[in-house]
mmCIF file of C-alpha atoms in Angstrom:
data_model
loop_
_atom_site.group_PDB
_atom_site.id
_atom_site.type_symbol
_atom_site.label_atom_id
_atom_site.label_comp_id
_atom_site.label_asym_id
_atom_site.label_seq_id
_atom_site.Cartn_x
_atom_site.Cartn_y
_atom_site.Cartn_z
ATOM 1 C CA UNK A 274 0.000 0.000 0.000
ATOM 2 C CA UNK A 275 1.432 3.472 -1.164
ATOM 3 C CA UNK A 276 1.991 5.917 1.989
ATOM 4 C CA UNK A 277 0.326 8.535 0.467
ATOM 5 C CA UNK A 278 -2.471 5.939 0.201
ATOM 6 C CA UNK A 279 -2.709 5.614 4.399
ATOM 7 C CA UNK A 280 -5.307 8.026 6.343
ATOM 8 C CA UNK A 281 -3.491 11.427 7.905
ATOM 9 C CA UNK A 282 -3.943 9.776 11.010
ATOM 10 C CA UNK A 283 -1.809 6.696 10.224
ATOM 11 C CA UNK A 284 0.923 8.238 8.098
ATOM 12 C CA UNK A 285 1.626 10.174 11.279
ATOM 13 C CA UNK A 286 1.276 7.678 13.725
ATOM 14 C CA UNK A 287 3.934 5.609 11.133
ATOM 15 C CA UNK A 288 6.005 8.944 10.591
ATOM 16 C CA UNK A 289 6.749 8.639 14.757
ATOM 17 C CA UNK A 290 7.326 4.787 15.171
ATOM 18 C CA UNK A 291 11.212 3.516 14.847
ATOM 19 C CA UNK A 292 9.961 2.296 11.176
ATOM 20 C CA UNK A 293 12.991 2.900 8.102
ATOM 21 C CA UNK A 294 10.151 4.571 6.965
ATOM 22 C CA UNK A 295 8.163 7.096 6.370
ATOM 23 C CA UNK A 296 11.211 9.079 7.609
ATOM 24 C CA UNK A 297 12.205 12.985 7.039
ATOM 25 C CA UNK A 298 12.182 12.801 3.616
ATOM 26 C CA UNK A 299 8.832 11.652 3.108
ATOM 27 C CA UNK A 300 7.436 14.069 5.655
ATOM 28 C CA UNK A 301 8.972 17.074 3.693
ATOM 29 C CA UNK A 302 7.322 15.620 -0.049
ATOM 30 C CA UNK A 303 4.086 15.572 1.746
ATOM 31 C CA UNK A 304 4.221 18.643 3.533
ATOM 32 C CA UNK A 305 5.571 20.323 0.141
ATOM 33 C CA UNK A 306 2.408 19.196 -1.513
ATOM 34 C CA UNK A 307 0.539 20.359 1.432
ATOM 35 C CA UNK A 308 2.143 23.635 0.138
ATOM 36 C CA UNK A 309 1.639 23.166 -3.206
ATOM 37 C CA UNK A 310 -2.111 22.360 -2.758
ATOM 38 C CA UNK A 311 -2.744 25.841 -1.266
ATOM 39 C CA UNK A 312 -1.428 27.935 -3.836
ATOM 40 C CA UNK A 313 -3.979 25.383 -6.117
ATOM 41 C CA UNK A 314 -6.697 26.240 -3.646
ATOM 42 C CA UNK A 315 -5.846 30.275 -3.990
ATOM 43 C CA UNK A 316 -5.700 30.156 -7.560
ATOM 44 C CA UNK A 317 -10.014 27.828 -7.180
ATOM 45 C CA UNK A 318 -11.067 30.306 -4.830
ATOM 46 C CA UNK A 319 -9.681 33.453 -7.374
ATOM 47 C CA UNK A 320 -10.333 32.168 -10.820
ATOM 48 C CA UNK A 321 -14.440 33.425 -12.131
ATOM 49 C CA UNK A 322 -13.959 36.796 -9.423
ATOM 50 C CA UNK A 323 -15.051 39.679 -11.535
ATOM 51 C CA UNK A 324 -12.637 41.473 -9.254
ATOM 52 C CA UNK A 325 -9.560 39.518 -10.436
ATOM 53 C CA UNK A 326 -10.829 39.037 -14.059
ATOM 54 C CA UNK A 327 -7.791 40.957 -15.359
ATOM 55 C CA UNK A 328 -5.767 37.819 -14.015
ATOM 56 C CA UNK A 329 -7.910 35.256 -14.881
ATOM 57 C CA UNK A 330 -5.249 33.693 -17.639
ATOM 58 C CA UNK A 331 -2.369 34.088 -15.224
ATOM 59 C CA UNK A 332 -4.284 32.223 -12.600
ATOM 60 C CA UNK A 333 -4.797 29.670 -14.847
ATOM 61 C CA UNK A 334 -1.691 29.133 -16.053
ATOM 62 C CA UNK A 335 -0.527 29.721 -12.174
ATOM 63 C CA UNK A 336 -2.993 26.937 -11.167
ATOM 64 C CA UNK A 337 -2.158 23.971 -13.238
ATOM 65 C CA UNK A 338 1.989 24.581 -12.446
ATOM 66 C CA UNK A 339 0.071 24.072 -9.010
ATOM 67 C CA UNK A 340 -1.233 21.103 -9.900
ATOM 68 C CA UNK A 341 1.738 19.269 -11.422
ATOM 69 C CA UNK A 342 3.872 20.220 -8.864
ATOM 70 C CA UNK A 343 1.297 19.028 -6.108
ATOM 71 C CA UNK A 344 1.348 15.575 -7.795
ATOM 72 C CA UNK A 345 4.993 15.588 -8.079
ATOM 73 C CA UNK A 346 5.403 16.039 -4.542
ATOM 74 C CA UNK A 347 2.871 13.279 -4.021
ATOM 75 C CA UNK A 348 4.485 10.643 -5.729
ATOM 76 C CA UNK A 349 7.879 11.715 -4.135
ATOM 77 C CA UNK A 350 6.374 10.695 -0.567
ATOM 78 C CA UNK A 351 6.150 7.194 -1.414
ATOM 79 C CA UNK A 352 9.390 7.250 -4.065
ATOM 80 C CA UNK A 353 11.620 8.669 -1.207
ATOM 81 C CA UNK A 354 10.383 5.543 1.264
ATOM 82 C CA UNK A 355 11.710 3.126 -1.668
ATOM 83 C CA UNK A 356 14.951 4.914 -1.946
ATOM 84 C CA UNK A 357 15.898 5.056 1.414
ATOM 85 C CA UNK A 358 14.957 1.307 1.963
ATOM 86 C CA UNK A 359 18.107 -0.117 0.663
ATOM 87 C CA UNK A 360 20.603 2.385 3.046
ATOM 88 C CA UNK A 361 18.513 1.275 5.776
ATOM 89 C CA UNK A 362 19.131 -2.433 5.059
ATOM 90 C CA UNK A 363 23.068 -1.372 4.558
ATOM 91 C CA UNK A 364 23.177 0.018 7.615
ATOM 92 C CA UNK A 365 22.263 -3.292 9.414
ATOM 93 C CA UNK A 366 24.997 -4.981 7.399
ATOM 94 C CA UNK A 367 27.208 -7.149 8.582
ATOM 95 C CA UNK A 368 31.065 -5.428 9.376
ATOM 96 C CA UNK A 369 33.122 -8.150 10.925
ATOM 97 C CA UNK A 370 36.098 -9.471 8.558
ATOM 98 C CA UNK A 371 37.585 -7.093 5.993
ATOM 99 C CA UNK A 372 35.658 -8.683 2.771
ATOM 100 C CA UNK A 373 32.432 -7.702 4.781
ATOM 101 C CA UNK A 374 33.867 -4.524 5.667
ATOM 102 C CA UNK A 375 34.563 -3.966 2.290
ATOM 103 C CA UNK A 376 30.961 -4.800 0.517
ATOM 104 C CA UNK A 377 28.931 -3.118 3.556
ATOM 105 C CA UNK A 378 31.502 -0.085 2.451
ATOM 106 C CA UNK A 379 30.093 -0.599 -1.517
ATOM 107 C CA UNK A 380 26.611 -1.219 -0.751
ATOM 108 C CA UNK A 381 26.718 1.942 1.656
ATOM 109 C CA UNK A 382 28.178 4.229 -1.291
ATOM 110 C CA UNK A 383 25.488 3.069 -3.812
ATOM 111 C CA UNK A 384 22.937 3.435 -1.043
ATOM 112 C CA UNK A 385 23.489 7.082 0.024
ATOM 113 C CA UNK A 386 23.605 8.285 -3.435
ATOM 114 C CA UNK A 387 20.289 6.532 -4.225
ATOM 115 C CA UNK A 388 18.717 8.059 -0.921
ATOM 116 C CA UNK A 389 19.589 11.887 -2.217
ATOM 117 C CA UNK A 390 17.601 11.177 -5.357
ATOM 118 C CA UNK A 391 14.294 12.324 -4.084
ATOM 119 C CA UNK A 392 15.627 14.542 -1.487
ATOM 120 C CA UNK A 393 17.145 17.110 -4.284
ATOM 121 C CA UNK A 394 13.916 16.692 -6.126
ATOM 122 C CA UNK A 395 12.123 18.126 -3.279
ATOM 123 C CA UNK A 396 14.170 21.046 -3.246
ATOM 124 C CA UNK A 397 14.013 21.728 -7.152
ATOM 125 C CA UNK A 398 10.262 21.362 -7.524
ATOM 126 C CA UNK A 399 9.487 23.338 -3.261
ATOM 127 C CA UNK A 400 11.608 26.090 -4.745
ATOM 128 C CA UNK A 401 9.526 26.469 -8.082
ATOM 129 C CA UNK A 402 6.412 26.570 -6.297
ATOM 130 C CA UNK A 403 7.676 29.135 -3.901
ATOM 131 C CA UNK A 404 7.714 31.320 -6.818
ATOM 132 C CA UNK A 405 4.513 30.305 -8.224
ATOM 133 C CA UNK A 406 3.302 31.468 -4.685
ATOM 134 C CA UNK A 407 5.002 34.683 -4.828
ATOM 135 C CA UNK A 408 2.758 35.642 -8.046
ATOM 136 C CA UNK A 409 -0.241 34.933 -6.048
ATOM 137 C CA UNK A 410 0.376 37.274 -3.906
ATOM 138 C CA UNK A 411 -0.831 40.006 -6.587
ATOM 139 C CA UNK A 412 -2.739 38.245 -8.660
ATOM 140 C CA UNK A 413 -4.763 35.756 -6.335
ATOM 141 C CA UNK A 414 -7.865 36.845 -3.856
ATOM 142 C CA UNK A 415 -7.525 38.710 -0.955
ATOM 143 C CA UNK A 416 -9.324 36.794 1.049
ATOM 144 C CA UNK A 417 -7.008 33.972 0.551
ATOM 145 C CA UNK A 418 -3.966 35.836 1.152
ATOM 146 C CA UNK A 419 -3.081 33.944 4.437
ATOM 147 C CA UNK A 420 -3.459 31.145 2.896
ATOM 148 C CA UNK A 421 -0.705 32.044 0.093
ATOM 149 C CA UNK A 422 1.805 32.800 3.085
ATOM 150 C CA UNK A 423 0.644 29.435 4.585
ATOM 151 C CA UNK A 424 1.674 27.570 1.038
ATOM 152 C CA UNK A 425 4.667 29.533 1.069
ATOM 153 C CA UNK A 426 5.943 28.597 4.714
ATOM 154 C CA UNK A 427 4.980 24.544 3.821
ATOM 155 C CA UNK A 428 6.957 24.456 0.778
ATOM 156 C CA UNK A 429 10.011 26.752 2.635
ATOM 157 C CA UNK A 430 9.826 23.669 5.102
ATOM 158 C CA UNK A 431 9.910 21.524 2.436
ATOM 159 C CA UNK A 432 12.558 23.041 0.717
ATOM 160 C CA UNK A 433 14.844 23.192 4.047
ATOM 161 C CA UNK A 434 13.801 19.710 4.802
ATOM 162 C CA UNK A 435 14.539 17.799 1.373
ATOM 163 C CA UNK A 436 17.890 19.872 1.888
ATOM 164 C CA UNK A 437 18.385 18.543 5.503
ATOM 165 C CA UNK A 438 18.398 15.096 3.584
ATOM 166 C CA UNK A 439 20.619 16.013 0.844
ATOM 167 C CA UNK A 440 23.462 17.181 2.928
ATOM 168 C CA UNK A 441 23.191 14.300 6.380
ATOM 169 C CA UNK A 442 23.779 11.559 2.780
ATOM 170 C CA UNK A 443 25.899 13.405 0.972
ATOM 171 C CA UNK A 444 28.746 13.779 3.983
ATOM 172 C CA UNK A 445 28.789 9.910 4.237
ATOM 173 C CA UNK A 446 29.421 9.546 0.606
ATOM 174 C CA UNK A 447 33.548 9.198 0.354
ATOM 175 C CA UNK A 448 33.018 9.501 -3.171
ATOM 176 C CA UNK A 449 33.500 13.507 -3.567
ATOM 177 C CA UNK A 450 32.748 13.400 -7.145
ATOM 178 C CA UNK B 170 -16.012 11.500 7.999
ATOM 179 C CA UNK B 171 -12.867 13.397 10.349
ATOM 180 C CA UNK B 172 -10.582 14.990 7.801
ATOM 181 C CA UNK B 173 -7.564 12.872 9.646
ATOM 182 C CA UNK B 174 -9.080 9.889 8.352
ATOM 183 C CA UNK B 175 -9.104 10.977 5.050
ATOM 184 C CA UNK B 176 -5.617 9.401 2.692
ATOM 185 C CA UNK B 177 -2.944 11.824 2.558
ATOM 186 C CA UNK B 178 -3.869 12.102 -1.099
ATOM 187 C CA UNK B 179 -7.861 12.974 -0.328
ATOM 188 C CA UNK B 180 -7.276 15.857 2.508
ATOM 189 C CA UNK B 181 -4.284 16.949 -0.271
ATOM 190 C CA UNK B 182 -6.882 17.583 -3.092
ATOM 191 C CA UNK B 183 -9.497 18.469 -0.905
ATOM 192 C CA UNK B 184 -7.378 21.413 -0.020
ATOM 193 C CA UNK B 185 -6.622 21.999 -3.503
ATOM 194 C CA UNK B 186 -10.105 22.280 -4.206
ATOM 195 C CA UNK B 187 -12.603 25.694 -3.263
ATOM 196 C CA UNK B 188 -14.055 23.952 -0.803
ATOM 197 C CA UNK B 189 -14.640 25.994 2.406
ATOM 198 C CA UNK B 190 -12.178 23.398 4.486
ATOM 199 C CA UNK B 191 -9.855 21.944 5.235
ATOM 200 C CA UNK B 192 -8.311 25.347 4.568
ATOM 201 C CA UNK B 193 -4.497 27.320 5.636
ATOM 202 C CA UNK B 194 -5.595 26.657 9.521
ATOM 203 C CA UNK B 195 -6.194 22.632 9.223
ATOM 204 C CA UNK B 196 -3.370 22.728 6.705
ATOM 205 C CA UNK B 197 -0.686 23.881 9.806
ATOM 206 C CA UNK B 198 -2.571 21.554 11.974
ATOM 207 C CA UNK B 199 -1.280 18.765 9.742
ATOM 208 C CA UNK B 200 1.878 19.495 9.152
ATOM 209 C CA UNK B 201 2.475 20.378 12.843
ATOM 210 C CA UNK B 202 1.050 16.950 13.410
ATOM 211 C CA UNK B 203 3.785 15.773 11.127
ATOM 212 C CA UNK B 204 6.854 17.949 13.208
ATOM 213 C CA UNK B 205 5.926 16.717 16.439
ATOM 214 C CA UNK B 206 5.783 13.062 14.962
ATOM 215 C CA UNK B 207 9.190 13.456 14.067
ATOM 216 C CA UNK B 208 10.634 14.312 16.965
ATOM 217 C CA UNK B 209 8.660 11.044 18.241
ATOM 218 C CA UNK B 210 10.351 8.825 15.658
ATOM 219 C CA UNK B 211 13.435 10.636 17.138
ATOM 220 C CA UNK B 212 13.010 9.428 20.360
ATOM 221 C CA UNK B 213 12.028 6.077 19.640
ATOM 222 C CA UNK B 214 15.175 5.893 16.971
ATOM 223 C CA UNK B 215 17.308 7.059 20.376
ATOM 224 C CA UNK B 216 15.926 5.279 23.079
ATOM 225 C CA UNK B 217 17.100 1.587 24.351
ATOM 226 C CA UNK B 218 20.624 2.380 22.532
ATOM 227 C CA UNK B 219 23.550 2.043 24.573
ATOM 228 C CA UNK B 220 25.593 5.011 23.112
ATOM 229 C CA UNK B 221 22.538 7.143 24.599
ATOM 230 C CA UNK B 222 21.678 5.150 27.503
ATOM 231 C CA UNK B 223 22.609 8.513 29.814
ATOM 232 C CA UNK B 224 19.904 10.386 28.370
ATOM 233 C CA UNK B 225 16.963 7.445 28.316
ATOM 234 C CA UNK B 226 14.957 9.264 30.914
ATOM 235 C CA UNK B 227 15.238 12.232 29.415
ATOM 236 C CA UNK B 228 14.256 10.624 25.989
ATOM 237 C CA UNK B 229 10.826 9.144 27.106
ATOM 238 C CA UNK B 230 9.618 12.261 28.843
ATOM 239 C CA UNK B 231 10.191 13.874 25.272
ATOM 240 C CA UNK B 232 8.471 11.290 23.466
ATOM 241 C CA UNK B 233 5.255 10.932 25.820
ATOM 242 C CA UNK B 234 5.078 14.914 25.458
ATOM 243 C CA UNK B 235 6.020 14.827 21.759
ATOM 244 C CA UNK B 236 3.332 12.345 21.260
ATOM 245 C CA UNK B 237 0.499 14.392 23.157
ATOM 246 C CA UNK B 238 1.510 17.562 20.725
ATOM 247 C CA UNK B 239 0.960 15.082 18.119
ATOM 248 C CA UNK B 240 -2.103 13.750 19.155
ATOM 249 C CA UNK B 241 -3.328 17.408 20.386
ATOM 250 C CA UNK B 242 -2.076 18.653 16.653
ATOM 251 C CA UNK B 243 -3.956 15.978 14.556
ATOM 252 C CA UNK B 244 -7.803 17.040 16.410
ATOM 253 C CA UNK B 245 -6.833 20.036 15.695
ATOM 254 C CA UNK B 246 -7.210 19.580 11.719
ATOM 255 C CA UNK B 247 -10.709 18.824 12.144
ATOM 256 C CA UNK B 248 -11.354 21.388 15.115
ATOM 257 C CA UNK B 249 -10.246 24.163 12.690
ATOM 258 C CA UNK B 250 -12.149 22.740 9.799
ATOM 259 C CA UNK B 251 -15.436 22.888 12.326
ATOM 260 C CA UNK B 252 -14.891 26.547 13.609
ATOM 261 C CA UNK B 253 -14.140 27.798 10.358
ATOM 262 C CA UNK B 254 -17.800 26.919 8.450
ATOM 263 C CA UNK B 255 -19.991 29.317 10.416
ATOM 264 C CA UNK B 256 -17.375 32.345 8.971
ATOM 265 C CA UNK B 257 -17.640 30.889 5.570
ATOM 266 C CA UNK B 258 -21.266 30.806 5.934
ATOM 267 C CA UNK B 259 -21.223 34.308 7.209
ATOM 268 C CA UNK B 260 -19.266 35.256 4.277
ATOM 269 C CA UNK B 261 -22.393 34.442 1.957
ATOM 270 C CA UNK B 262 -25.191 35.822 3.765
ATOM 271 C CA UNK B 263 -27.431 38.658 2.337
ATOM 272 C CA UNK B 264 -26.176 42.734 3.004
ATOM 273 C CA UNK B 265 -29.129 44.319 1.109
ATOM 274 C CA UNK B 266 -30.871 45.762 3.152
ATOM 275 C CA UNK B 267 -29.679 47.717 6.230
ATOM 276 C CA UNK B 268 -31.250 45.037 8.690
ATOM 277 C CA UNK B 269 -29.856 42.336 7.004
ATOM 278 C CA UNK B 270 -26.254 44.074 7.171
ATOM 279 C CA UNK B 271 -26.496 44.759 11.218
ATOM 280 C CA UNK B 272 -27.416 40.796 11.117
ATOM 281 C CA UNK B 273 -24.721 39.194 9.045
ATOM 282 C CA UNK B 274 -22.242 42.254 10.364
ATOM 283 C CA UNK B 275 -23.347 40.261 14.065
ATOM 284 C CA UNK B 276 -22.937 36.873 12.877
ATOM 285 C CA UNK B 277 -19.484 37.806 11.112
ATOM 286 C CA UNK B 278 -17.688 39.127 14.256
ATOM 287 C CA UNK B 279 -18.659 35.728 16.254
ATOM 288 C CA UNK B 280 -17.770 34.115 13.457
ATOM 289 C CA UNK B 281 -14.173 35.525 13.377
ATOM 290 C CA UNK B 282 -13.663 35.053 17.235
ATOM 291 C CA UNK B 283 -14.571 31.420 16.898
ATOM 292 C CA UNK B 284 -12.246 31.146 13.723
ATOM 293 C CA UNK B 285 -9.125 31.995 16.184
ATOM 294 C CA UNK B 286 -9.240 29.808 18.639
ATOM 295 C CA UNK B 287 -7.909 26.607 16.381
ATOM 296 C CA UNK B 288 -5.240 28.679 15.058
ATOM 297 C CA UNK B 289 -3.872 29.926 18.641
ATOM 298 C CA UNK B 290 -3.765 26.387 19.998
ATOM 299 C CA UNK B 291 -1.660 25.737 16.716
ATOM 300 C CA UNK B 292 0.790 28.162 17.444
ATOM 301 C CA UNK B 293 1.060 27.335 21.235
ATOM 302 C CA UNK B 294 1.008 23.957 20.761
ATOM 303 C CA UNK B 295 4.245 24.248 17.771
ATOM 304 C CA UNK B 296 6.157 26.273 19.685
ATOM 305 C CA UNK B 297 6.140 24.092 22.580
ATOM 306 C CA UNK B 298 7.393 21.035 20.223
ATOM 307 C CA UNK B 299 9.951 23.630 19.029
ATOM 308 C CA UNK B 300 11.453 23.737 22.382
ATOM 309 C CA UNK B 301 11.473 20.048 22.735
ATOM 310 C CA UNK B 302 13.006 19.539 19.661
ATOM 311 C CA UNK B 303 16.124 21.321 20.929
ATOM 312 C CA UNK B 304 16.530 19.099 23.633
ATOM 313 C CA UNK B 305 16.818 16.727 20.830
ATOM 314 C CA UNK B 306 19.280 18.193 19.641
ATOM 315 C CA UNK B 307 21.222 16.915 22.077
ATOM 316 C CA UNK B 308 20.205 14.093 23.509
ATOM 317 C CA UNK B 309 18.847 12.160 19.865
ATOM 318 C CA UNK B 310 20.415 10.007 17.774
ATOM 319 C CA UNK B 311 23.231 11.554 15.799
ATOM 320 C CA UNK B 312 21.667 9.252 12.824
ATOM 321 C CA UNK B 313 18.336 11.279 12.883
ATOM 322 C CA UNK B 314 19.471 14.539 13.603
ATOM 323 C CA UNK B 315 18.584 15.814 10.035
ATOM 324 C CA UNK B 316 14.651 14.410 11.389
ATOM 325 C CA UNK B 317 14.953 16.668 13.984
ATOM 326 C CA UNK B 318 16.284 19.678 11.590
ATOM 327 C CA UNK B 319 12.937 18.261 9.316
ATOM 328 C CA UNK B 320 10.824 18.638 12.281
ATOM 329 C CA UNK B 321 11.427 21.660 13.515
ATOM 330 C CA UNK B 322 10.543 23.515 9.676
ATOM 331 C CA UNK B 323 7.663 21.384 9.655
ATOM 332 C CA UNK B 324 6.489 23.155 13.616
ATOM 333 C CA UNK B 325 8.084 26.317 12.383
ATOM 334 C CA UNK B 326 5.508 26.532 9.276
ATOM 335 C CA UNK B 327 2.541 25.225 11.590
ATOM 336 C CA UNK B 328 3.523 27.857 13.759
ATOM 337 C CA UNK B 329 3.829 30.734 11.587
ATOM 338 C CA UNK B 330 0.499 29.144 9.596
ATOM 339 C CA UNK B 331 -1.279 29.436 12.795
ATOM 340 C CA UNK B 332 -0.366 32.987 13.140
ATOM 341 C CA UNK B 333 -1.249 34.133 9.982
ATOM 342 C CA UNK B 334 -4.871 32.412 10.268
ATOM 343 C CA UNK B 335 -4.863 34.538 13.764
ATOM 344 C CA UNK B 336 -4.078 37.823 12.697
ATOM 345 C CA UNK B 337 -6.205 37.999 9.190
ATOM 346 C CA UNK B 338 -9.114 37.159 11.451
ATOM 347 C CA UNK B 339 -8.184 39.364 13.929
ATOM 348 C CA UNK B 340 -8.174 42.327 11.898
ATOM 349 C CA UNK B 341 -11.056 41.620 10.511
ATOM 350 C CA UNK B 342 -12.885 41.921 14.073
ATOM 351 C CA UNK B 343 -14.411 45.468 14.587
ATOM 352 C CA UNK B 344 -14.993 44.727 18.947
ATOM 353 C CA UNK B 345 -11.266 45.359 19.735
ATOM 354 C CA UNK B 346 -11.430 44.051 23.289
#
């Protein structure tokens, strides 16, 4: 069953066990589409205001970026869990002799680098939507306008968070290049 | 059906949608829910291991209050979702006539009072898992400190969510006592 699949309720209660995963990196995808689905809702609750008419095509075009990168973000809760599996299994490795040293070393290597995949992915598409946000704050409804700075402070968590995962990998990787 | 019981995918379109709720308040309710979980999985990543045994005490008072903020943060999605329809109800009734406009002018300043109180709890209740989170700091895991790091953006943007659903409320309230 897909995590993003699982009630609120459970992918929270899963998020705190001692479970590989959900771990940070699949809390910061979902909260990043959490972020991403506000600036969506902003651009539902502007788009057919005779007030914001003149923006009507922006908020369009603002709303299904929205969209896509909502569903991005989505999919990257579950696709994080499956990349992180394997560095959770090489952790648990066995380290006793020198040839085991050796392939726990490998597997490790090929591990991390898999597990910043999704991480960096976060970042690219939390930082796009960030500026998709930014636009709304001219162009979508006043009303909403807390709800823009809400969006905005998800996907900066997001953004911070995916990083967070990036950089804890990326310092056990001994390959610099 | 609670909003918490929803998939992670539902409550995530639902909020993409126009509908009245879930909306920016139950939205920082979630992803509070989701920072104080973290610094659960935290704990129970920590506790039992020998290289932290010093701090064990310390770790389960952390995780039995990091799991009430959780549990307190997760009603709160549907609390806010509750006090929020009679506003958006408000929102829609008739002004024509100058009866009509003392009316829904009444009904919109209860309305707004009522619409705070979710989004206060939200920001006490994320800045309390803030401060817990920096005993983590400390005393968790070295493996998980980037979960930490995760957690506290996560209770950072529930915090700062909270306050923003506060204060466009608040200002919209004419009885400044």
């Amino acid at each position: 069953m897909k995590f993003v699949d699982k009630s609120c309720e459970e992918f929270v209660q899963e998020l705190a066990s001692k479970a590989a995963v959900p771990g940070g990196g699949g809390a910061a995808a979902l909260v990043g589409a959490i972020g991403a689905a506000l600036g969506s809702m902003v651009c539902n609750l502007t788009s057919g205001k005779k007030k914001y008419a003149q923006y009507e095509e922006d908020i369009q075009r603002i709303l299904a970026k929205a969209n896509e990168m909502k569903q991005d973000l989505l999919k990257m809760v579950d696709d994080d869990a499956e990349n992180f599996l394997p560095l959770s299994k090489a952790y648990g490795m066995p380290a006793g002799t020198e040839e085991e040293k050796r392939i726990k070393e490998e597997t490790m290597e090929m591990a991390l680098k898999k597990a910043c995949q999704v991480p960096v992915d976060i970042v690219k598409t939390s930082y796009n939507a960030i500026k998709l946000h930014a636009e709304l704050v001219d162009k979508g409804s006043r009303l909403a306008i807390s709800d823009v700075g809400v969006g905005v402070q998800c996907l900066r968590a997001a953004l911070l968070g995916g990083m967070l995962n990036v950089t804890i990998n990326i310092n056990a990787i001994k390959d610099k290049e």
